[in-house]
Amino acid sequence: KNQVEQSPQSLIILEGKNCTLQCNYTVSPFSNLRWYKQDTGRGPVSLTIMTFSENTKSNGRYTATLDADTKQSSLHITASQLSDSASYICVVSGNNRLAFGKGNQVVVIP
Amino acid sequence: NAGVTQTPKFQVLKTGQSMTLQCAQDMNHEYMSWYRQDPGMGLRLIHYSVGAGITDQGEVPNGYNVSRSTTEDFPLRLLSAAPSQTSVYFCASTRGQGEKLFFGSGTQLSVL
C-alpha cells in the first residue's frame, strides 16, 4: 500500500475558482512534507514545505495546511489561473526516505 | 546557474540496445537520484547517490546501472533496453536527506 495517497486523482475547474487538493500519509516517523508542481513536459518544482510544527503556509495563491495528528495535508489554490494547470505531487520525508504520492492532475479551463 | 541538466530530452531505442542518460548539476549537491515516472504510478526511485563514489539501489533498480565519479555528474545506464523501460526519466539533486529536490527537465524514452 502506498504510504502517500492523494485525492482527487484529477479535477477540472473554471478559471478564477478555488480548489483544494488532499494528501494523506502513513509515513512514520515524520520529518517534513513538500508539495511540488509539475507542468506538462517539465520536472517537478517545489512549492512549499511543511514541518511538524507548522499548520498553515502560503506561497502566493497557494496555501498548504498540515495536520500532523491525522497525517493529512491540503493544498488550496485561490483564484485559479490557466497556468495552474499541472500535476501537484505530495512528497513526505521520514525515516531517511521519501514517499511520493501519485499526484493530483488539475486542469483549469477558461 | 543551470541547476540540473539532463540529456537527451527524447530517445527511441530498440529492444536490447544500451544507452546512457546524462545528468549534471552545478549546485554542489551531494545527493543525486534517478526516478522514472509512469502514468498512474507516480515517481519511483531507481538509484541514488549520497556523494562521489557512493551509490545505492532504490525501489526499481533492475536493468539500470549508475556510477558517481564526480559530485557534478550522475549518469544512468540502461544495459539492455526492454519495452518495460519505456518511461519518463528524471534526475534530481538535493543538499541532503529531506531537503528540497531539484529536478531536471526529464528524458522521454521509448523502447520498441
XYZ file of C-alpha atoms in Angstrom:
222
model
C 0.000 0.000 0.000
C 1.302 3.435 -0.946
C 2.357 5.498 2.047
C 1.071 8.690 0.422
C -2.425 8.898 -1.032
C -3.649 11.936 -2.942
C -7.174 12.886 -3.894
C -8.838 13.688 -6.132
C -6.799 11.988 -8.844
C -7.867 14.676 -11.301
C -10.166 17.659 -11.447
C -11.273 20.334 -13.858
C -12.008 23.830 -12.571
C -13.063 27.098 -14.119
C -10.554 29.917 -14.224
C -10.947 32.142 -11.191
C -12.398 29.405 -8.976
C -10.731 27.862 -5.922
C -9.828 24.231 -5.353
C -8.362 22.054 -2.625
C -6.123 19.031 -3.070
C -5.710 16.402 -0.381
C -2.730 14.346 0.740
C -2.964 11.607 3.384
C 0.133 9.802 4.546
C 1.218 6.994 6.852
C 4.964 7.749 6.867
C 6.418 7.462 10.346
C 8.445 8.960 11.830
C 7.583 12.183 10.031
C 10.199 14.746 9.043
C 8.504 17.084 6.559
C 6.029 17.259 3.702
C 6.514 19.093 0.431
C 4.151 19.967 -2.359
C 5.636 20.028 -5.856
C 4.088 21.422 -9.029
C 4.829 19.605 -12.264
C 3.937 21.330 -15.530
C 3.445 19.115 -18.576
C 6.792 18.053 -20.015
C 8.781 19.525 -17.129
C 10.311 18.312 -13.902
C 8.551 18.927 -10.562
C 9.279 22.197 -8.760
C 8.890 22.671 -5.022
C 6.002 24.916 -3.945
C 6.156 24.698 -0.190
C 7.440 22.672 2.748
C 5.509 21.815 5.894
C 7.239 20.701 9.062
C 5.738 19.137 12.158
C 5.162 22.430 13.948
C 3.558 24.260 11.027
C -0.198 24.280 10.414
C -0.500 26.674 7.502
C 1.873 28.226 4.990
C 1.171 30.362 1.957
C 3.078 30.881 -1.268
C 1.179 33.435 -3.322
C -2.162 31.900 -4.283
C -1.131 28.512 -2.887
C -1.861 27.716 0.765
C -0.755 24.453 2.319
C -2.015 23.036 5.588
C -0.766 20.214 7.740
C -2.455 18.229 10.485
C 0.292 16.010 11.861
C -2.104 14.292 14.255
C -4.361 12.976 11.494
C -1.473 12.826 8.984
C -3.252 14.944 6.437
C -2.179 17.866 4.297
C -4.038 20.002 1.824
C -3.057 22.429 -0.905
C -5.562 25.194 -1.616
C -5.374 27.137 -4.857
C -7.118 30.508 -4.749
C -8.469 32.315 -7.818
C -7.081 29.717 -10.211
C -5.288 30.743 -13.385
C -4.673 28.839 -16.594
C -1.037 28.489 -15.555
C -2.147 26.442 -12.529
C -2.920 23.540 -14.886
C -0.411 20.946 -13.723
C 0.112 17.876 -11.592
C 0.618 18.538 -7.880
C 2.733 15.945 -6.093
C 2.840 15.415 -2.332
C 6.192 14.112 -1.045
C 6.658 13.047 2.566
C 10.067 12.699 4.165
C 10.652 10.419 7.114
C 12.771 7.524 8.297
C 15.536 8.592 5.889
C 13.241 8.035 2.921
C 10.979 9.948 0.596
C 7.472 8.717 -0.169
C 5.766 10.104 -3.254
C 2.091 10.487 -3.945
C 0.815 9.832 -7.465
C -0.243 13.424 -7.914
C -3.390 15.496 -8.364
C -3.937 16.429 -12.000
C -5.520 19.889 -12.205
C -6.907 21.345 -15.413
C -8.046 24.968 -15.387
C -10.373 25.936 -18.218
C -11.328 29.452 -19.350
C 23.419 28.669 -12.666
C 21.803 25.954 -14.831
C 20.585 23.718 -11.964
C 20.092 20.108 -13.086
C 20.717 19.374 -16.752
C 19.517 16.167 -18.377
C 20.247 14.903 -21.860
C 18.816 13.762 -24.176
C 15.264 15.131 -23.997
C 13.869 12.319 -26.160
C 15.231 8.904 -27.119
C 13.940 5.907 -29.038
C 15.692 2.573 -28.624
C 15.237 -0.911 -29.964
C 14.948 -3.807 -27.567
C 18.402 -4.938 -26.485
C 20.188 -1.671 -27.194
C 22.100 0.097 -24.456
C 22.377 3.791 -23.740
C 23.343 6.324 -21.104
C 21.156 9.132 -19.816
C 23.269 12.054 -18.726
C 22.678 14.192 -15.632
C 24.751 17.072 -14.358
C 24.191 19.611 -11.573
C 26.078 22.792 -10.752
C 24.785 23.386 -7.215
C 27.455 21.293 -5.456
C 24.784 18.961 -4.089
C 25.965 15.735 -2.523
C 22.720 13.842 -3.073
C 21.636 12.846 -6.573
C 18.976 10.409 -7.700
C 17.189 8.945 -10.701
C 13.432 8.424 -10.937
C 11.107 7.026 -13.502
C 7.582 8.323 -13.920
C 4.878 6.171 -15.445
C 1.178 7.017 -15.862
C -0.734 6.213 -12.703
C 2.427 5.167 -10.846
C 3.982 8.390 -9.674
C 7.726 8.875 -9.304
C 9.720 5.760 -8.402
C 13.338 5.795 -7.252
C 15.760 3.824 -9.429
C 19.195 4.575 -7.951
C 20.652 7.260 -5.759
C 23.995 8.591 -4.586
C 24.946 10.386 -1.367
C 28.308 11.522 -2.689
C 31.048 10.854 -5.227
C 31.938 7.181 -5.270
C 28.820 6.123 -3.345
C 25.696 4.717 -4.991
C 22.802 2.574 -3.848
C 19.692 0.937 -5.218
C 16.251 2.402 -4.998
C 12.827 0.860 -5.457
C 13.171 -0.273 -9.104
C 16.901 -0.784 -9.892
C 16.759 -3.820 -12.179
C 18.061 -3.181 -15.682
C 19.827 0.053 -14.708
C 23.355 0.888 -13.669
C 24.843 4.076 -12.199
C 28.193 5.475 -11.173
C 29.239 8.722 -9.466
C 32.818 9.639 -10.245
C 32.327 13.376 -9.610
C 29.983 15.478 -7.483
C 28.511 17.046 -10.621
C 27.656 14.031 -12.778
C 25.378 11.052 -12.228
C 24.745 9.081 -15.449
C 22.143 6.330 -15.717
C 22.916 3.372 -17.949
C 20.397 1.047 -19.498
C 22.254 -2.201 -20.054
C 19.859 -3.951 -22.454
C 16.725 -1.927 -23.091
C 13.333 -3.592 -22.713
C 9.854 -2.272 -23.617
C 9.063 -2.180 -19.871
C 11.649 0.587 -19.568
C 9.575 2.916 -21.720
C 9.034 5.825 -19.355
C 9.953 9.389 -18.492
C 13.163 9.604 -16.501
C 14.033 12.396 -14.082
C 17.303 13.158 -12.416
C 17.237 15.146 -9.182
C 19.732 16.617 -6.773
C 19.460 17.926 -3.217
C 21.631 19.205 -0.395
C 20.664 16.354 1.869
C 18.061 13.909 3.100
C 14.664 15.582 3.399
C 15.811 18.750 1.650
C 14.189 20.229 -1.453
C 14.674 18.208 -4.621
C 15.786 19.997 -7.769
C 14.692 18.081 -10.857
C 15.963 18.065 -14.396
C 13.551 18.532 -17.284
C 13.285 14.802 -17.959
C 14.088 12.292 -20.688
C 11.234 10.634 -22.543
C 12.420 7.148 -23.508
C 10.606 4.745 -25.807
C 11.815 1.175 -26.245
C 10.378 -0.611 -29.268
